[in-house]
Coordinates of N, CA and C in Angstrom, one line a residue:
M961 N 19.5 30.2 -30.7 CA 20.1 29.6 -31.9 C 20.3 28.1 -31.7
A962 N 20.1 27.4 -32.8 CA 20.3 26.0 -32.8 C 21.8 25.7 -32.9
G963 N 22.2 24.7 -32.2 CA 23.6 24.2 -32.2 C 23.8 23.3 -33.3
A964 N 25.0 22.6 -33.3 CA 25.4 21.7 -34.4 C 24.4 20.5 -34.6
F965 N 23.7 20.2 -33.5 CA 22.8 19.0 -33.6 C 21.4 19.5 -33.7
G966 N 21.2 20.8 -34.0 CA 19.8 21.2 -34.2 C 19.0 21.4 -32.9
I967 N 19.7 21.6 -31.8 CA 19.0 21.8 -30.5 C 19.0 23.3 -30.2
D968 N 17.8 23.8 -30.0 CA 17.6 25.2 -29.7 C 18.0 25.4 -28.2
R969 N 18.9 26.4 -28.0 CA 19.4 26.6 -26.6 C 18.3 27.1 -25.7
R970 N 17.4 27.9 -26.3 CA 16.3 28.4 -25.5 C 15.4 27.3 -25.0
S971 N 15.2 26.3 -25.9 CA 14.4 25.1 -25.5 C 15.1 24.3 -24.4
L972 N 16.4 24.2 -24.5 CA 17.1 23.6 -23.4 C 17.0 24.3 -22.1
I973 N 17.1 25.6 -22.1 CA 17.0 26.4 -20.9 C 15.6 26.2 -20.3
A974 N 14.6 26.3 -21.2 CA 13.2 26.2 -20.8 C 12.9 24.8 -20.2
G975 N 13.5 23.8 -20.8 CA 13.4 22.4 -20.3 C 14.0 22.2 -19.0
A976 N 15.2 22.8 -18.8 CA 15.9 22.7 -17.6 C 15.1 23.4 -16.5
G977 N 14.5 24.5 -16.8 CA 13.7 25.3 -15.9 C 12.5 24.5 -15.4
A978 N 11.9 23.8 -16.4 CA 10.7 22.9 -16.0 C 11.1 21.8 -15.1
L979 N 12.3 21.2 -15.5 CA 12.7 20.1 -14.6 C 13.1 20.6 -13.2
G980 N 13.7 21.8 -13.1 CA 14.0 22.3 -11.8 C 12.7 22.6 -11.0
A981 N 11.7 23.1 -11.7 CA 10.4 23.4 -11.0 C 9.8 22.1 -10.5
A982 N 9.8 21.1 -11.4 CA 9.3 19.8 -10.9 C 10.0 19.3 -9.7
A983 N 11.3 19.4 -9.7 CA 12.1 18.9 -8.6 C 11.7 19.7 -7.3
A984 N 11.6 21.0 -7.5 CA 11.3 21.8 -6.3 C 9.9 21.5 -5.8
A985 N 9.0 21.2 -6.7 CA 7.6 20.9 -6.3 C 7.6 19.5 -5.6
R986 N 8.5 18.6 -6.0 CA 8.5 17.3 -5.4 C 9.1 17.5 -3.9
V987 N 10.1 18.3 -3.8 CA 10.7 18.5 -2.5 C 9.6 19.2 -1.5
A988 N 8.9 20.2 -2.1 CA 7.9 20.8 -1.3 C 6.8 19.8 -0.9
R989 N 6.4 19.0 -1.8 CA 5.4 18.0 -1.5 C 5.8 17.0 -0.4
A990 N 7.1 16.6 -0.5 CA 7.6 15.7 0.5 C 7.6 16.3 1.9
Q991 N 7.5 17.6 2.0 CA 7.6 18.3 3.3 C 6.2 18.6 3.8
E992 N 5.1 18.3 3.0 CA 3.8 18.5 3.5 C 3.3 17.6 4.6
K993 N 2.5 18.1 5.4 CA 1.8 17.2 6.4 C 0.3 17.2 6.2
P994 N -0.3 16.1 6.4 CA -1.7 16.1 6.1 C -2.6 16.8 7.1
V995 N -3.7 17.3 6.6 CA -4.8 17.8 7.5 C -5.7 16.6 7.8
I996 N -6.0 16.4 9.1 CA -6.9 15.4 9.5 C -8.2 16.0 9.8
D997 N -9.2 15.8 8.9 CA -10.5 16.3 9.0 C -11.5 15.4 8.4
E998 N -12.7 15.9 8.2 CA -13.8 15.0 7.7 C -13.5 14.5 6.2
R999 N -12.5 15.0 5.6 CA -12.2 14.6 4.2 C -10.9 13.8 4.2
T1000 N -10.5 13.3 5.3 CA -9.3 12.5 5.4 C -9.6 11.1 6.0
V1001 N -9.0 10.1 5.4 CA -9.3 8.7 5.9 C -8.0 8.1 6.2
L1002 N -8.0 7.3 7.3 CA -6.9 6.4 7.6 C -7.2 5.0 7.0
I1003 N -6.3 4.5 6.2 CA -6.4 3.1 5.7 C -5.4 2.2 6.4
V1004 N -5.9 1.2 7.1 CA -5.1 0.3 7.9 C -5.0 -1.0 7.0
V1005 N -3.7 -1.2 6.6 CA -3.5 -2.3 5.6 C -3.1 -3.6 6.2
D1006 N -3.9 -4.6 6.1 CA -3.5 -6.0 6.3 C -2.8 -6.3 7.6
V1007 N -3.4 -5.8 8.7 CA -2.8 -6.1 10.0 C -3.5 -7.4 10.5
Q1008 N -3.0 -8.5 9.9 CA -3.6 -9.8 10.1 C -2.6 -10.8 10.8
N1009 N -3.1 -11.8 11.4 CA -2.2 -12.8 12.1 C -1.1 -13.4 11.3
D1010 N -1.4 -13.7 10.0 CA -0.4 -14.4 9.2 C 0.8 -13.4 8.9
F1011 N 0.6 -12.1 9.0 CA 1.7 -11.2 8.7 C 2.4 -10.7 9.9
C1012 N 2.1 -11.3 11.1 CA 2.7 -11.0 12.3 C 3.5 -12.1 12.9
P1013 N 4.4 -11.9 13.8 CA 5.2 -13.0 14.3 C 4.4 -14.3 14.7
G1014 N 4.8 -15.4 14.2 CA 4.1 -16.7 14.4 C 3.2 -17.0 13.2
G1015 N 3.0 -16.0 12.3 CA 2.2 -16.3 11.1 C 2.9 -16.9 10.0
S1016 N 2.2 -17.4 9.0 CA 2.9 -18.1 7.9 C 3.7 -17.2 7.0
L1017 N 3.4 -15.9 7.0 CA 4.2 -14.9 6.2 C 4.5 -13.7 7.0
A1018 N 5.2 -14.0 8.1 CA 5.4 -13.0 9.2 C 6.3 -11.9 8.6
V1019 N 5.9 -10.6 8.8 CA 6.7 -9.5 8.6 C 7.5 -9.2 9.8
P1020 N 8.8 -9.0 9.7 CA 9.6 -8.8 10.9 C 9.1 -7.6 11.7
G1021 N 8.8 -7.8 13.0 CA 8.2 -6.7 13.8 C 6.8 -6.3 13.4
G1022 N 6.1 -7.2 12.7 CA 4.8 -6.8 12.2 C 3.8 -6.5 13.4
D1023 N 4.0 -7.1 14.5 CA 3.1 -6.8 15.6 C 3.3 -5.5 16.2
E1024 N 4.5 -4.9 15.9 CA 4.9 -3.6 16.5 C 4.0 -2.4 16.0
V1025 N 3.3 -2.7 14.8 CA 2.5 -1.6 14.3 C 1.2 -1.4 15.1
V1026 N 0.8 -2.5 15.8 CA -0.5 -2.4 16.4 C -0.7 -1.3 17.4
P1027 N 0.2 -1.1 18.4 CA 0.0 0.0 19.3 C 0.1 1.4 18.6
A1028 N 1.0 1.5 17.6 CA 1.1 2.7 16.8 C -0.2 3.0 16.1
I1029 N -0.8 2.0 15.5 CA -2.1 2.2 14.7 C -3.2 2.5 15.7
N1030 N -3.3 1.8 16.8 CA -4.3 2.0 17.8 C -4.3 3.5 18.2
A1031 N -3.2 4.0 18.5 CA -3.1 5.4 18.9 C -3.4 6.4 17.8
L1032 N -2.9 6.0 16.6 CA -3.1 6.9 15.4 C -4.6 7.0 15.1
A1033 N -5.3 5.8 15.1 CA -6.7 5.8 14.7 C -7.6 6.7 15.5
K1034 N -7.2 7.0 16.7 CA -8.0 7.8 17.6 C -8.1 9.3 17.0
R1035 N -7.2 9.6 16.1 CA -7.2 11.0 15.5 C -8.2 11.1 14.3
F1036 N -8.7 9.9 13.9 CA -9.5 9.9 12.6 C -10.9 9.6 12.9
S1037 N -11.8 10.3 12.2 CA -13.2 9.9 12.3 C -13.6 8.9 11.1
H1038 N -12.7 8.8 10.1 CA -12.9 7.9 9.0 C -11.8 6.9 8.9
V1039 N -12.1 5.6 9.0 CA -11.1 4.6 9.0 C -11.6 3.4 8.1
V1040 N -10.7 3.0 7.2 CA -11.0 1.8 6.3 C -9.9 0.8 6.6
M1041 N -10.2 -0.5 6.6 CA -9.2 -1.5 6.7 C -9.2 -2.4 5.5
T1042 N -8.0 -2.9 5.1 CA -7.9 -3.9 4.0 C -7.6 -5.2 4.6
Q1043 N -8.0 -6.3 4.0 CA -7.8 -7.6 4.5 C -7.5 -8.6 3.3
D1044 N -6.3 -9.2 3.4 CA -6.0 -10.3 2.4 C -7.0 -11.4 2.7
W1045 N -7.5 -12.0 1.6 CA -8.6 -12.9 1.8 C -8.6 -14.0 0.7
H1046 N -7.6 -14.9 0.8 CA -7.3 -15.8 -0.3 C -8.1 -17.1 -0.2
P1047 N -8.6 -17.6 -1.3 CA -9.1 -19.0 -1.3 C -8.0 -20.0 -1.2
A1048 N -8.2 -21.2 -0.6 CA -7.2 -22.2 -0.6 C -6.8 -22.5 -2.0
G1049 N -5.5 -22.8 -2.2 CA -4.9 -23.0 -3.5 C -4.8 -21.8 -4.4
H1050 N -4.7 -20.7 -3.8 CA -4.6 -19.4 -4.6 C -3.3 -19.5 -5.5
S1051 N -3.4 -18.9 -6.7 CA -2.3 -19.0 -7.6 C -1.0 -18.3 -7.2
S1052 N -1.1 -17.4 -6.2 CA 0.1 -16.8 -5.7 C 0.8 -17.6 -4.6
F1053 N 0.3 -18.8 -4.3 CA 0.9 -19.7 -3.3 C 1.9 -20.6 -4.0
A1054 N 3.1 -20.7 -3.4 CA 4.1 -21.6 -4.0 C 3.6 -23.0 -4.0
T1055 N 2.8 -23.4 -3.1 CA 2.2 -24.8 -3.1 C 1.3 -25.1 -4.3
S1056 N 0.9 -24.0 -5.0 CA 0.1 -24.2 -6.2 C 0.9 -24.5 -7.5
H1057 N 2.2 -24.5 -7.3 CA 3.1 -24.6 -8.5 C 4.1 -25.7 -8.2
A1058 N 4.0 -26.8 -8.9 CA 4.9 -27.9 -8.7 C 6.4 -27.5 -8.8
G1059 N 7.2 -27.9 -7.8 CA 8.6 -27.7 -7.8 C 9.0 -26.3 -7.4
K1060 N 8.1 -25.4 -7.1 CA 8.4 -24.0 -6.8 C 8.4 -23.9 -5.2
R1061 N 9.3 -22.9 -4.8 CA 9.4 -22.6 -3.4 C 9.0 -21.2 -3.1
P1062 N 8.6 -20.9 -1.9 CA 8.3 -19.5 -1.6 C 9.4 -18.5 -1.9
F1063 N 8.9 -17.4 -2.4 CA 9.8 -16.2 -2.8 C 10.4 -16.4 -4.2
E1064 N 10.2 -17.5 -4.8 CA 10.6 -17.6 -6.3 C 9.5 -16.9 -7.0
T1065 N 9.7 -16.7 -8.3 CA 8.7 -16.0 -9.2 C 8.3 -16.9 -10.3
V1066 N 7.1 -16.6 -10.8 CA 6.6 -17.3 -12.0 C 5.9 -16.2 -12.9
A1067 N 5.8 -16.5 -14.1 CA 5.1 -15.6 -15.0 C 3.6 -15.9 -15.0
M1068 N 2.8 -14.9 -14.7 CA 1.3 -14.9 -14.7 C 0.9 -14.1 -15.9
P1069 N -0.4 -14.3 -16.4 CA -0.9 -13.5 -17.5 C -0.7 -12.0 -17.3
Y1070 N -0.7 -11.5 -16.0 CA -0.5 -10.1 -15.7 C 0.9 -9.7 -15.4
G1071 N 1.9 -10.6 -15.5 CA 3.3 -10.3 -15.3 C 3.9 -11.2 -14.3
Q1072 N 5.1 -10.8 -13.8 CA 5.8 -11.7 -12.8 C 5.2 -11.7 -11.5
Q1073 N 5.0 -12.8 -10.9 CA 4.4 -13.0 -9.6 C 5.4 -13.6 -8.6
V1074 N 5.5 -13.0 -7.5 CA 6.3 -13.6 -6.4 C 5.4 -14.6 -5.8
L1075 N 5.9 -15.8 -5.5 CA 5.2 -16.9 -4.9 C 5.4 -16.9 -3.4
W1076 N 4.3 -17.0 -2.7 CA 4.3 -16.8 -1.2 C 3.9 -18.1 -0.5
P1077 N 4.3 -18.2 0.8 CA 3.8 -19.3 1.6 C 2.2 -19.2 1.6
D1078 N 1.5 -20.3 1.8 CA 0.1 -20.1 2.0 C -0.2 -19.2 3.1
H1079 N -1.1 -18.2 2.9 CA -1.3 -17.2 4.0 C -2.7 -16.6 3.8
C1080 N -3.3 -16.1 4.9 CA -4.5 -15.4 4.9 C -5.6 -16.1 4.1
V1081 N -5.7 -17.4 4.4 CA -6.7 -18.3 3.7 C -8.1 -18.0 4.4
Q1082 N -9.1 -17.8 3.5 CA -10.4 -17.4 4.0 C -10.9 -18.3 5.1
G1083 N -11.4 -17.7 6.2 CA -11.9 -18.4 7.3 C -11.0 -19.0 8.3
T1084 N -9.6 -18.8 8.1 CA -8.6 -19.3 9.0 C -8.2 -18.3 10.0
K1085 N -7.6 -18.7 11.1 CA -7.1 -17.8 12.1 C -6.1 -16.8 11.5
G1086 N -5.3 -17.3 10.6 CA -4.2 -16.5 10.0 C -4.8 -15.3 9.3
A1087 N -6.0 -15.4 8.7 CA -6.6 -14.3 8.0 C -7.3 -13.3 8.9
E1088 N -7.4 -13.6 10.1 CA -8.1 -12.7 11.0 C -7.2 -11.5 11.4
F1089 N -7.9 -10.4 11.6 CA -7.1 -9.2 12.1 C -6.6 -9.5 13.5
R1090 N -5.5 -8.9 13.9 CA -4.9 -9.1 15.2 C -5.9 -8.7 16.3
A1091 N -6.0 -9.6 17.3 CA -7.0 -9.4 18.3 C -6.7 -8.1 19.1
D1092 N -5.5 -7.6 19.2 CA -5.2 -6.4 19.9 C -5.3 -5.2 19.1
L1093 N -5.7 -5.3 17.8 CA -5.9 -4.1 17.0 C -7.3 -3.5 17.4
A1094 N -7.2 -2.3 17.9 CA -8.4 -1.7 18.4 C -8.8 -0.5 17.6
V1095 N -9.6 -0.7 16.6 CA -10.1 0.3 15.7 C -11.6 0.2 15.5
P1096 N -12.3 0.4 16.6 CA -13.8 0.1 16.5 C -14.5 1.1 15.6
Q1097 N -13.9 2.2 15.3 CA -14.6 3.2 14.4 C -14.4 2.9 12.9
A1098 N -13.7 1.8 12.6 CA -13.5 1.4 11.2 C -14.9 1.2 10.5
Q1099 N -15.1 1.8 9.3 CA -16.4 1.9 8.7 C -16.5 0.9 7.5
A1100 N -15.4 0.4 7.0 CA -15.5 -0.6 5.9 C -14.2 -1.4 6.0
V1101 N -14.4 -2.7 5.5 CA -13.3 -3.6 5.3 C -13.3 -4.0 3.8
I1102 N -12.2 -3.7 3.2 CA -12.0 -4.1 1.8 C -11.2 -5.4 1.7
R1103 N -11.9 -6.4 1.3 CA -11.2 -7.7 1.1 C -10.6 -7.8 -0.3
K1104 N -9.4 -8.4 -0.4 CA -8.7 -8.4 -1.6 C -8.0 -9.8 -1.8
G1105 N -7.7 -10.2 -3.0 CA -7.0 -11.4 -3.3 C -7.9 -12.6 -3.2
Y1106 N -9.2 -12.4 -3.3 CA -10.2 -13.5 -3.2 C -10.4 -14.2 -4.6
R1107 N -9.9 -13.5 -5.7 CA -10.0 -14.2 -7.0 C -8.8 -15.1 -7.1
R1108 N -9.1 -16.4 -7.4 CA -8.1 -17.4 -7.3 C -6.9 -17.2 -8.2
E1109 N -7.1 -16.6 -9.4 CA -6.1 -16.5 -10.4 C -5.3 -15.1 -10.4
V1110 N -5.7 -14.2 -9.5 CA -5.1 -12.9 -9.5 C -4.7 -12.5 -8.1
D1111 N -3.5 -12.1 -7.9 CA -3.0 -11.7 -6.5 C -3.5 -10.2 -6.4
S1112 N -3.4 -9.7 -5.2 CA -3.9 -8.4 -4.9 C -3.1 -7.8 -3.8
Y1113 N -2.2 -6.9 -4.1 CA -1.5 -6.1 -3.0 C -2.2 -4.9 -2.6
S1114 N -2.6 -4.1 -3.6 CA -3.2 -2.8 -3.4 C -4.6 -2.9 -2.9
G1115 N -5.0 -2.0 -2.1 CA -6.4 -1.9 -1.6 C -7.3 -1.3 -2.7
F1116 N -6.7 -0.8 -3.8 CA -7.5 -0.1 -4.8 C -7.7 -0.9 -6.1
V1117 N -6.6 -1.6 -6.6 CA -6.6 -2.3 -7.8 C -5.8 -3.6 -7.7
E1118 N -6.3 -4.7 -8.2 CA -5.7 -5.9 -8.1 C -4.4 -6.0 -8.9
A1119 N -3.7 -7.1 -8.8 CA -2.3 -7.2 -9.4 C -2.4 -7.2 -11.0
D1120 N -3.6 -7.5 -11.5 CA -3.7 -7.4 -13.0 C -3.7 -5.9 -13.5
R1121 N -3.8 -5.0 -12.5 CA -3.8 -3.5 -12.7 C -5.1 -3.1 -13.5
T1122 N -6.1 -3.9 -13.6 CA -7.3 -3.5 -14.2 C -8.6 -3.7 -13.4
T1123 N -8.5 -4.7 -12.4 CA -9.7 -5.0 -11.6 C -9.7 -4.2 -10.4
P1124 N -10.7 -3.3 -10.2 CA -10.8 -2.5 -9.1 C -11.4 -3.2 -7.9
T1125 N -11.1 -2.8 -6.7 CA -11.7 -3.4 -5.5 C -12.9 -2.7 -5.1
G1126 N -13.2 -1.4 -5.6 CA -14.3 -0.6 -5.2 C -14.0 0.4 -4.2
L1127 N -12.7 0.4 -3.7 CA -12.3 1.4 -2.7 C -12.4 2.9 -3.2
T1128 N -11.9 3.0 -4.5 CA -11.9 4.4 -5.0 C -13.3 5.0 -5.0
G1129 N -14.3 4.2 -5.5 CA -15.7 4.7 -5.5 C -16.2 5.0 -4.2
Y1130 N -15.9 4.1 -3.2 CA -16.4 4.3 -1.8 C -15.8 5.6 -1.3
L1131 N -14.5 5.9 -1.4 CA -14.0 7.1 -0.9 C -14.5 8.3 -1.6
R1132 N -14.6 8.3 -2.9 CA -15.2 9.4 -3.6 C -16.6 9.8 -3.2
E1133 N -17.4 8.8 -3.0 CA -18.8 9.0 -2.6 C -18.8 9.6 -1.1
R1134 N -17.8 9.3 -0.4 CA -17.8 9.8 1.0 C -17.1 11.2 1.0
G1135 N -16.7 11.7 -0.1 CA -16.1 13.0 -0.2 C -14.7 13.1 0.3
I1136 N -14.0 12.0 0.4 CA -12.6 11.9 0.9 C -11.6 12.5 -0.2
L1137 N -10.7 13.3 0.3 CA -9.6 13.9 -0.5 C -8.2 13.4 -0.2
R1138 N -8.0 13.1 1.1 CA -6.7 12.7 1.6 C -6.7 11.3 2.2
V1139 N -5.6 10.6 1.9 CA -5.5 9.2 2.4 C -4.2 9.1 3.3
V1140 N -4.3 8.6 4.5 CA -3.2 8.3 5.3 C -3.1 6.8 5.5
I1141 N -1.9 6.2 5.3 CA -1.8 4.7 5.3 C -0.8 4.2 6.3
A1142 N -1.3 3.1 7.0 CA -0.4 2.5 7.9 C -0.6 1.0 7.8
G1143 N 0.3 0.1 8.2 CA 0.1 -1.3 8.2 C 1.2 -2.1 7.6
L1144 N 0.9 -3.2 7.0 CA 1.8 -4.2 6.5 C 1.6 -4.6 5.0
A1145 N 2.6 -4.9 4.3 CA 4.0 -4.6 4.6 C 4.4 -3.3 3.8
T1146 N 5.3 -2.5 4.3 CA 5.6 -1.3 3.6 C 6.0 -1.4 2.2
D1147 N 6.7 -2.5 1.8 CA 7.3 -2.6 0.5 C 6.4 -3.4 -0.5
F1148 N 5.2 -3.9 0.0 CA 4.3 -4.5 -0.9 C 2.9 -3.9 -0.8
C1149 N 2.1 -4.4 0.1 CA 0.7 -3.9 0.1 C 0.5 -2.4 0.5
V1150 N 1.4 -1.9 1.4 CA 1.3 -0.5 1.7 C 1.8 0.3 0.5
N1151 N 2.9 -0.1 -0.1 CA 3.4 0.6 -1.3 C 2.4 0.7 -2.5
W1152 N 1.9 -0.5 -2.8 CA 0.9 -0.5 -3.9 C -0.3 0.3 -3.6
T1153 N -0.8 0.2 -2.4 CA -2.0 0.9 -2.0 C -1.7 2.4 -2.1
A1154 N -0.6 2.9 -1.6 CA -0.2 4.3 -1.7 C -0.1 4.8 -3.1
Q1155 N 0.6 4.1 -3.9 CA 0.7 4.6 -5.3 C -0.6 4.6 -6.0
D1156 N -1.5 3.6 -5.8 CA -2.8 3.6 -6.4 C -3.7 4.7 -5.9
A1157 N -3.5 5.1 -4.6 CA -4.3 6.2 -4.1 C -4.0 7.5 -4.8
V1158 N -2.7 7.7 -5.1 CA -2.3 8.9 -5.9 C -2.9 8.8 -7.3
R1159 N -2.8 7.7 -7.9 CA -3.3 7.5 -9.3 C -4.8 7.8 -9.3
A1160 N -5.5 7.5 -8.2 CA -6.9 7.7 -8.1 C -7.3 9.1 -7.8
G1161 N -6.3 10.0 -7.6 CA -6.5 11.4 -7.4 C -6.5 11.8 -5.9
F1162 N -6.1 11.0 -5.0 CA -6.1 11.4 -3.6 C -4.7 11.8 -3.2
D1163 N -4.6 12.8 -2.3 CA -3.3 13.1 -1.7 C -3.0 11.9 -0.7
C1164 N -1.8 11.5 -0.7 CA -1.5 10.3 0.1 C -0.2 10.4 0.9
Y1165 N -0.4 9.9 2.2 CA 0.7 10.0 3.2 C 0.9 8.6 3.8
V1166 N 2.1 8.1 3.9 CA 2.4 6.8 4.6 C 3.1 7.1 5.9
V1167 N 2.6 6.5 7.0 CA 3.1 6.8 8.3 C 4.2 5.7 8.6
E1168 N 5.4 6.1 8.4 CA 6.6 5.2 8.4 C 6.7 4.4 9.7
D1169 N 6.5 5.0 10.9 CA 6.6 4.2 12.1 C 5.4 3.4 12.4
A1170 N 4.4 3.4 11.6 CA 3.2 2.6 11.8 C 3.1 1.5 10.7
C1171 N 4.3 1.2 10.1 CA 4.4 0.2 9.0 C 5.7 -0.6 9.3
R1172 N 5.7 -1.8 8.8 CA 6.9 -2.7 8.8 C 7.0 -3.3 7.5
A1173 N 8.2 -3.7 7.1 CA 8.5 -4.3 5.8 C 9.0 -5.7 5.8
I1174 N 8.9 -6.4 4.6 CA 9.5 -7.7 4.4 C 10.9 -7.5 4.0
D1175 N 11.2 -6.5 3.2 CA 12.5 -6.1 2.6 C 13.2 -7.3 2.0
L1176 N 12.6 -7.7 0.9 CA 13.0 -8.9 0.1 C 14.0 -8.4 -1.0
E1177 N 15.3 -8.6 -0.8 CA 16.3 -8.2 -1.8 C 16.2 -6.7 -2.1
G1178 N 16.2 -5.9 -1.1 CA 16.2 -4.4 -1.3 C 14.8 -3.9 -1.7
S1179 N 13.8 -4.6 -1.4 CA 12.4 -4.1 -1.8 C 12.0 -2.9 -1.0
L1180 N 12.5 -2.7 0.2 CA 12.0 -1.6 1.0 C 12.5 -0.3 0.4
A1181 N 13.9 -0.2 0.2 CA 14.4 1.0 -0.4 C 13.8 1.3 -1.8
K1182 N 13.6 0.3 -2.6 CA 12.9 0.5 -3.9 C 11.5 1.0 -3.7
A1183 N 10.8 0.5 -2.7 CA 9.4 1.0 -2.5 C 9.3 2.4 -2.1
W1184 N 10.2 2.8 -1.2 CA 10.2 4.2 -0.8 C 10.6 5.1 -1.9
A1185 N 11.5 4.7 -2.8 CA 11.9 5.5 -3.9 C 10.7 5.6 -4.9
E1186 N 10.0 4.6 -5.1 CA 8.8 4.6 -6.0 C 7.8 5.5 -5.5
M1187 N 7.5 5.4 -4.2 CA 6.5 6.2 -3.6 C 6.8 7.7 -3.7
A1188 N 8.1 8.0 -3.4 CA 8.5 9.4 -3.5 C 8.4 9.9 -4.9
E1189 N 8.7 9.1 -5.9 CA 8.6 9.5 -7.3 C 7.2 9.8 -7.7
N1190 N 6.3 9.1 -7.0 CA 4.9 9.2 -7.4 C 4.1 10.1 -6.4
D1191 N 4.8 11.0 -5.7 CA 4.2 12.0 -4.8 C 3.5 11.5 -3.6
V1192 N 3.9 10.3 -3.1 CA 3.5 9.8 -1.8 C 4.4 10.5 -0.8
V1193 N 3.8 11.0 0.2 CA 4.5 11.7 1.3 C 4.8 10.8 2.5
R1194 N 6.0 10.8 2.9 CA 6.4 9.9 4.0 C 6.4 10.7 5.3
V1195 N 5.7 10.3 6.3 CA 5.6 11.0 7.5 C 5.7 10.1 8.7
R1196 N 5.8 10.7 9.9 CA 5.8 9.9 11.1 C 4.6 10.3 12.0
S1197 N 4.2 9.4 12.9 CA 3.0 9.7 13.7 C 3.2 11.0 14.4
S1198 N 4.4 11.3 14.9 CA 4.6 12.6 15.7 C 4.4 13.8 14.9
E1199 N 4.5 13.7 13.5 CA 4.3 14.9 12.7 C 2.8 15.1 12.3
L1200 N 1.9 14.2 12.7 CA 0.5 14.4 12.3 C -0.2 15.2 13.4
P1201 N -1.3 15.9 13.0 CA -2.1 16.6 14.0 C -2.6 15.7 15.1
G1202 N -2.7 16.2 16.3 CA -3.1 15.4 17.4 C -4.6 15.3 17.5

């Protein structure tokens, strides 16, 4: 029967049931652990000198992910790495905007852009992978952020949310179904890469202890909440198959 406002009680009950089922499914998904097999890939995100201590955009404890990733990578036969690869004078650099400082924001055609210190400039030491990162079985390196007017956090789609990097097609042609992500930084490039992996149709897991965050004004908590809402599963290295 409809109430005073024309709302059918049965519809309300059905809707509540659907919401409950969705919540239960999300809880179950959060408890899943990935299978590591020929259809699973490890994506190592931006473990570069500029994102580690001593770099121009150092993530606190960024170097601590290296031994964790080195150990983790031994469990995978498929590994892909992403690499920030900016031209000098990139539009995401604070130095490209008169009067602006790092971590301020500006409006770009594709939305609000955080301005960063110059980092990962093509051909510089800061753009290189950490020398102690030992992932010799990596089969591809996806470079991103090389278009001067568009930033790129995600390994799948640039910050304009329309320009693909080619990673989706590469993984699909390889028959990959599951993506496991580690690297830097949890609240930016890892977060965006993980969410875009799910949007592209892959199951996605982020290895918490093999990542580190910038945590800019609560960005880490916000990132984990966004990932959970979008069915990204948060795991630890110890929970993964050996």
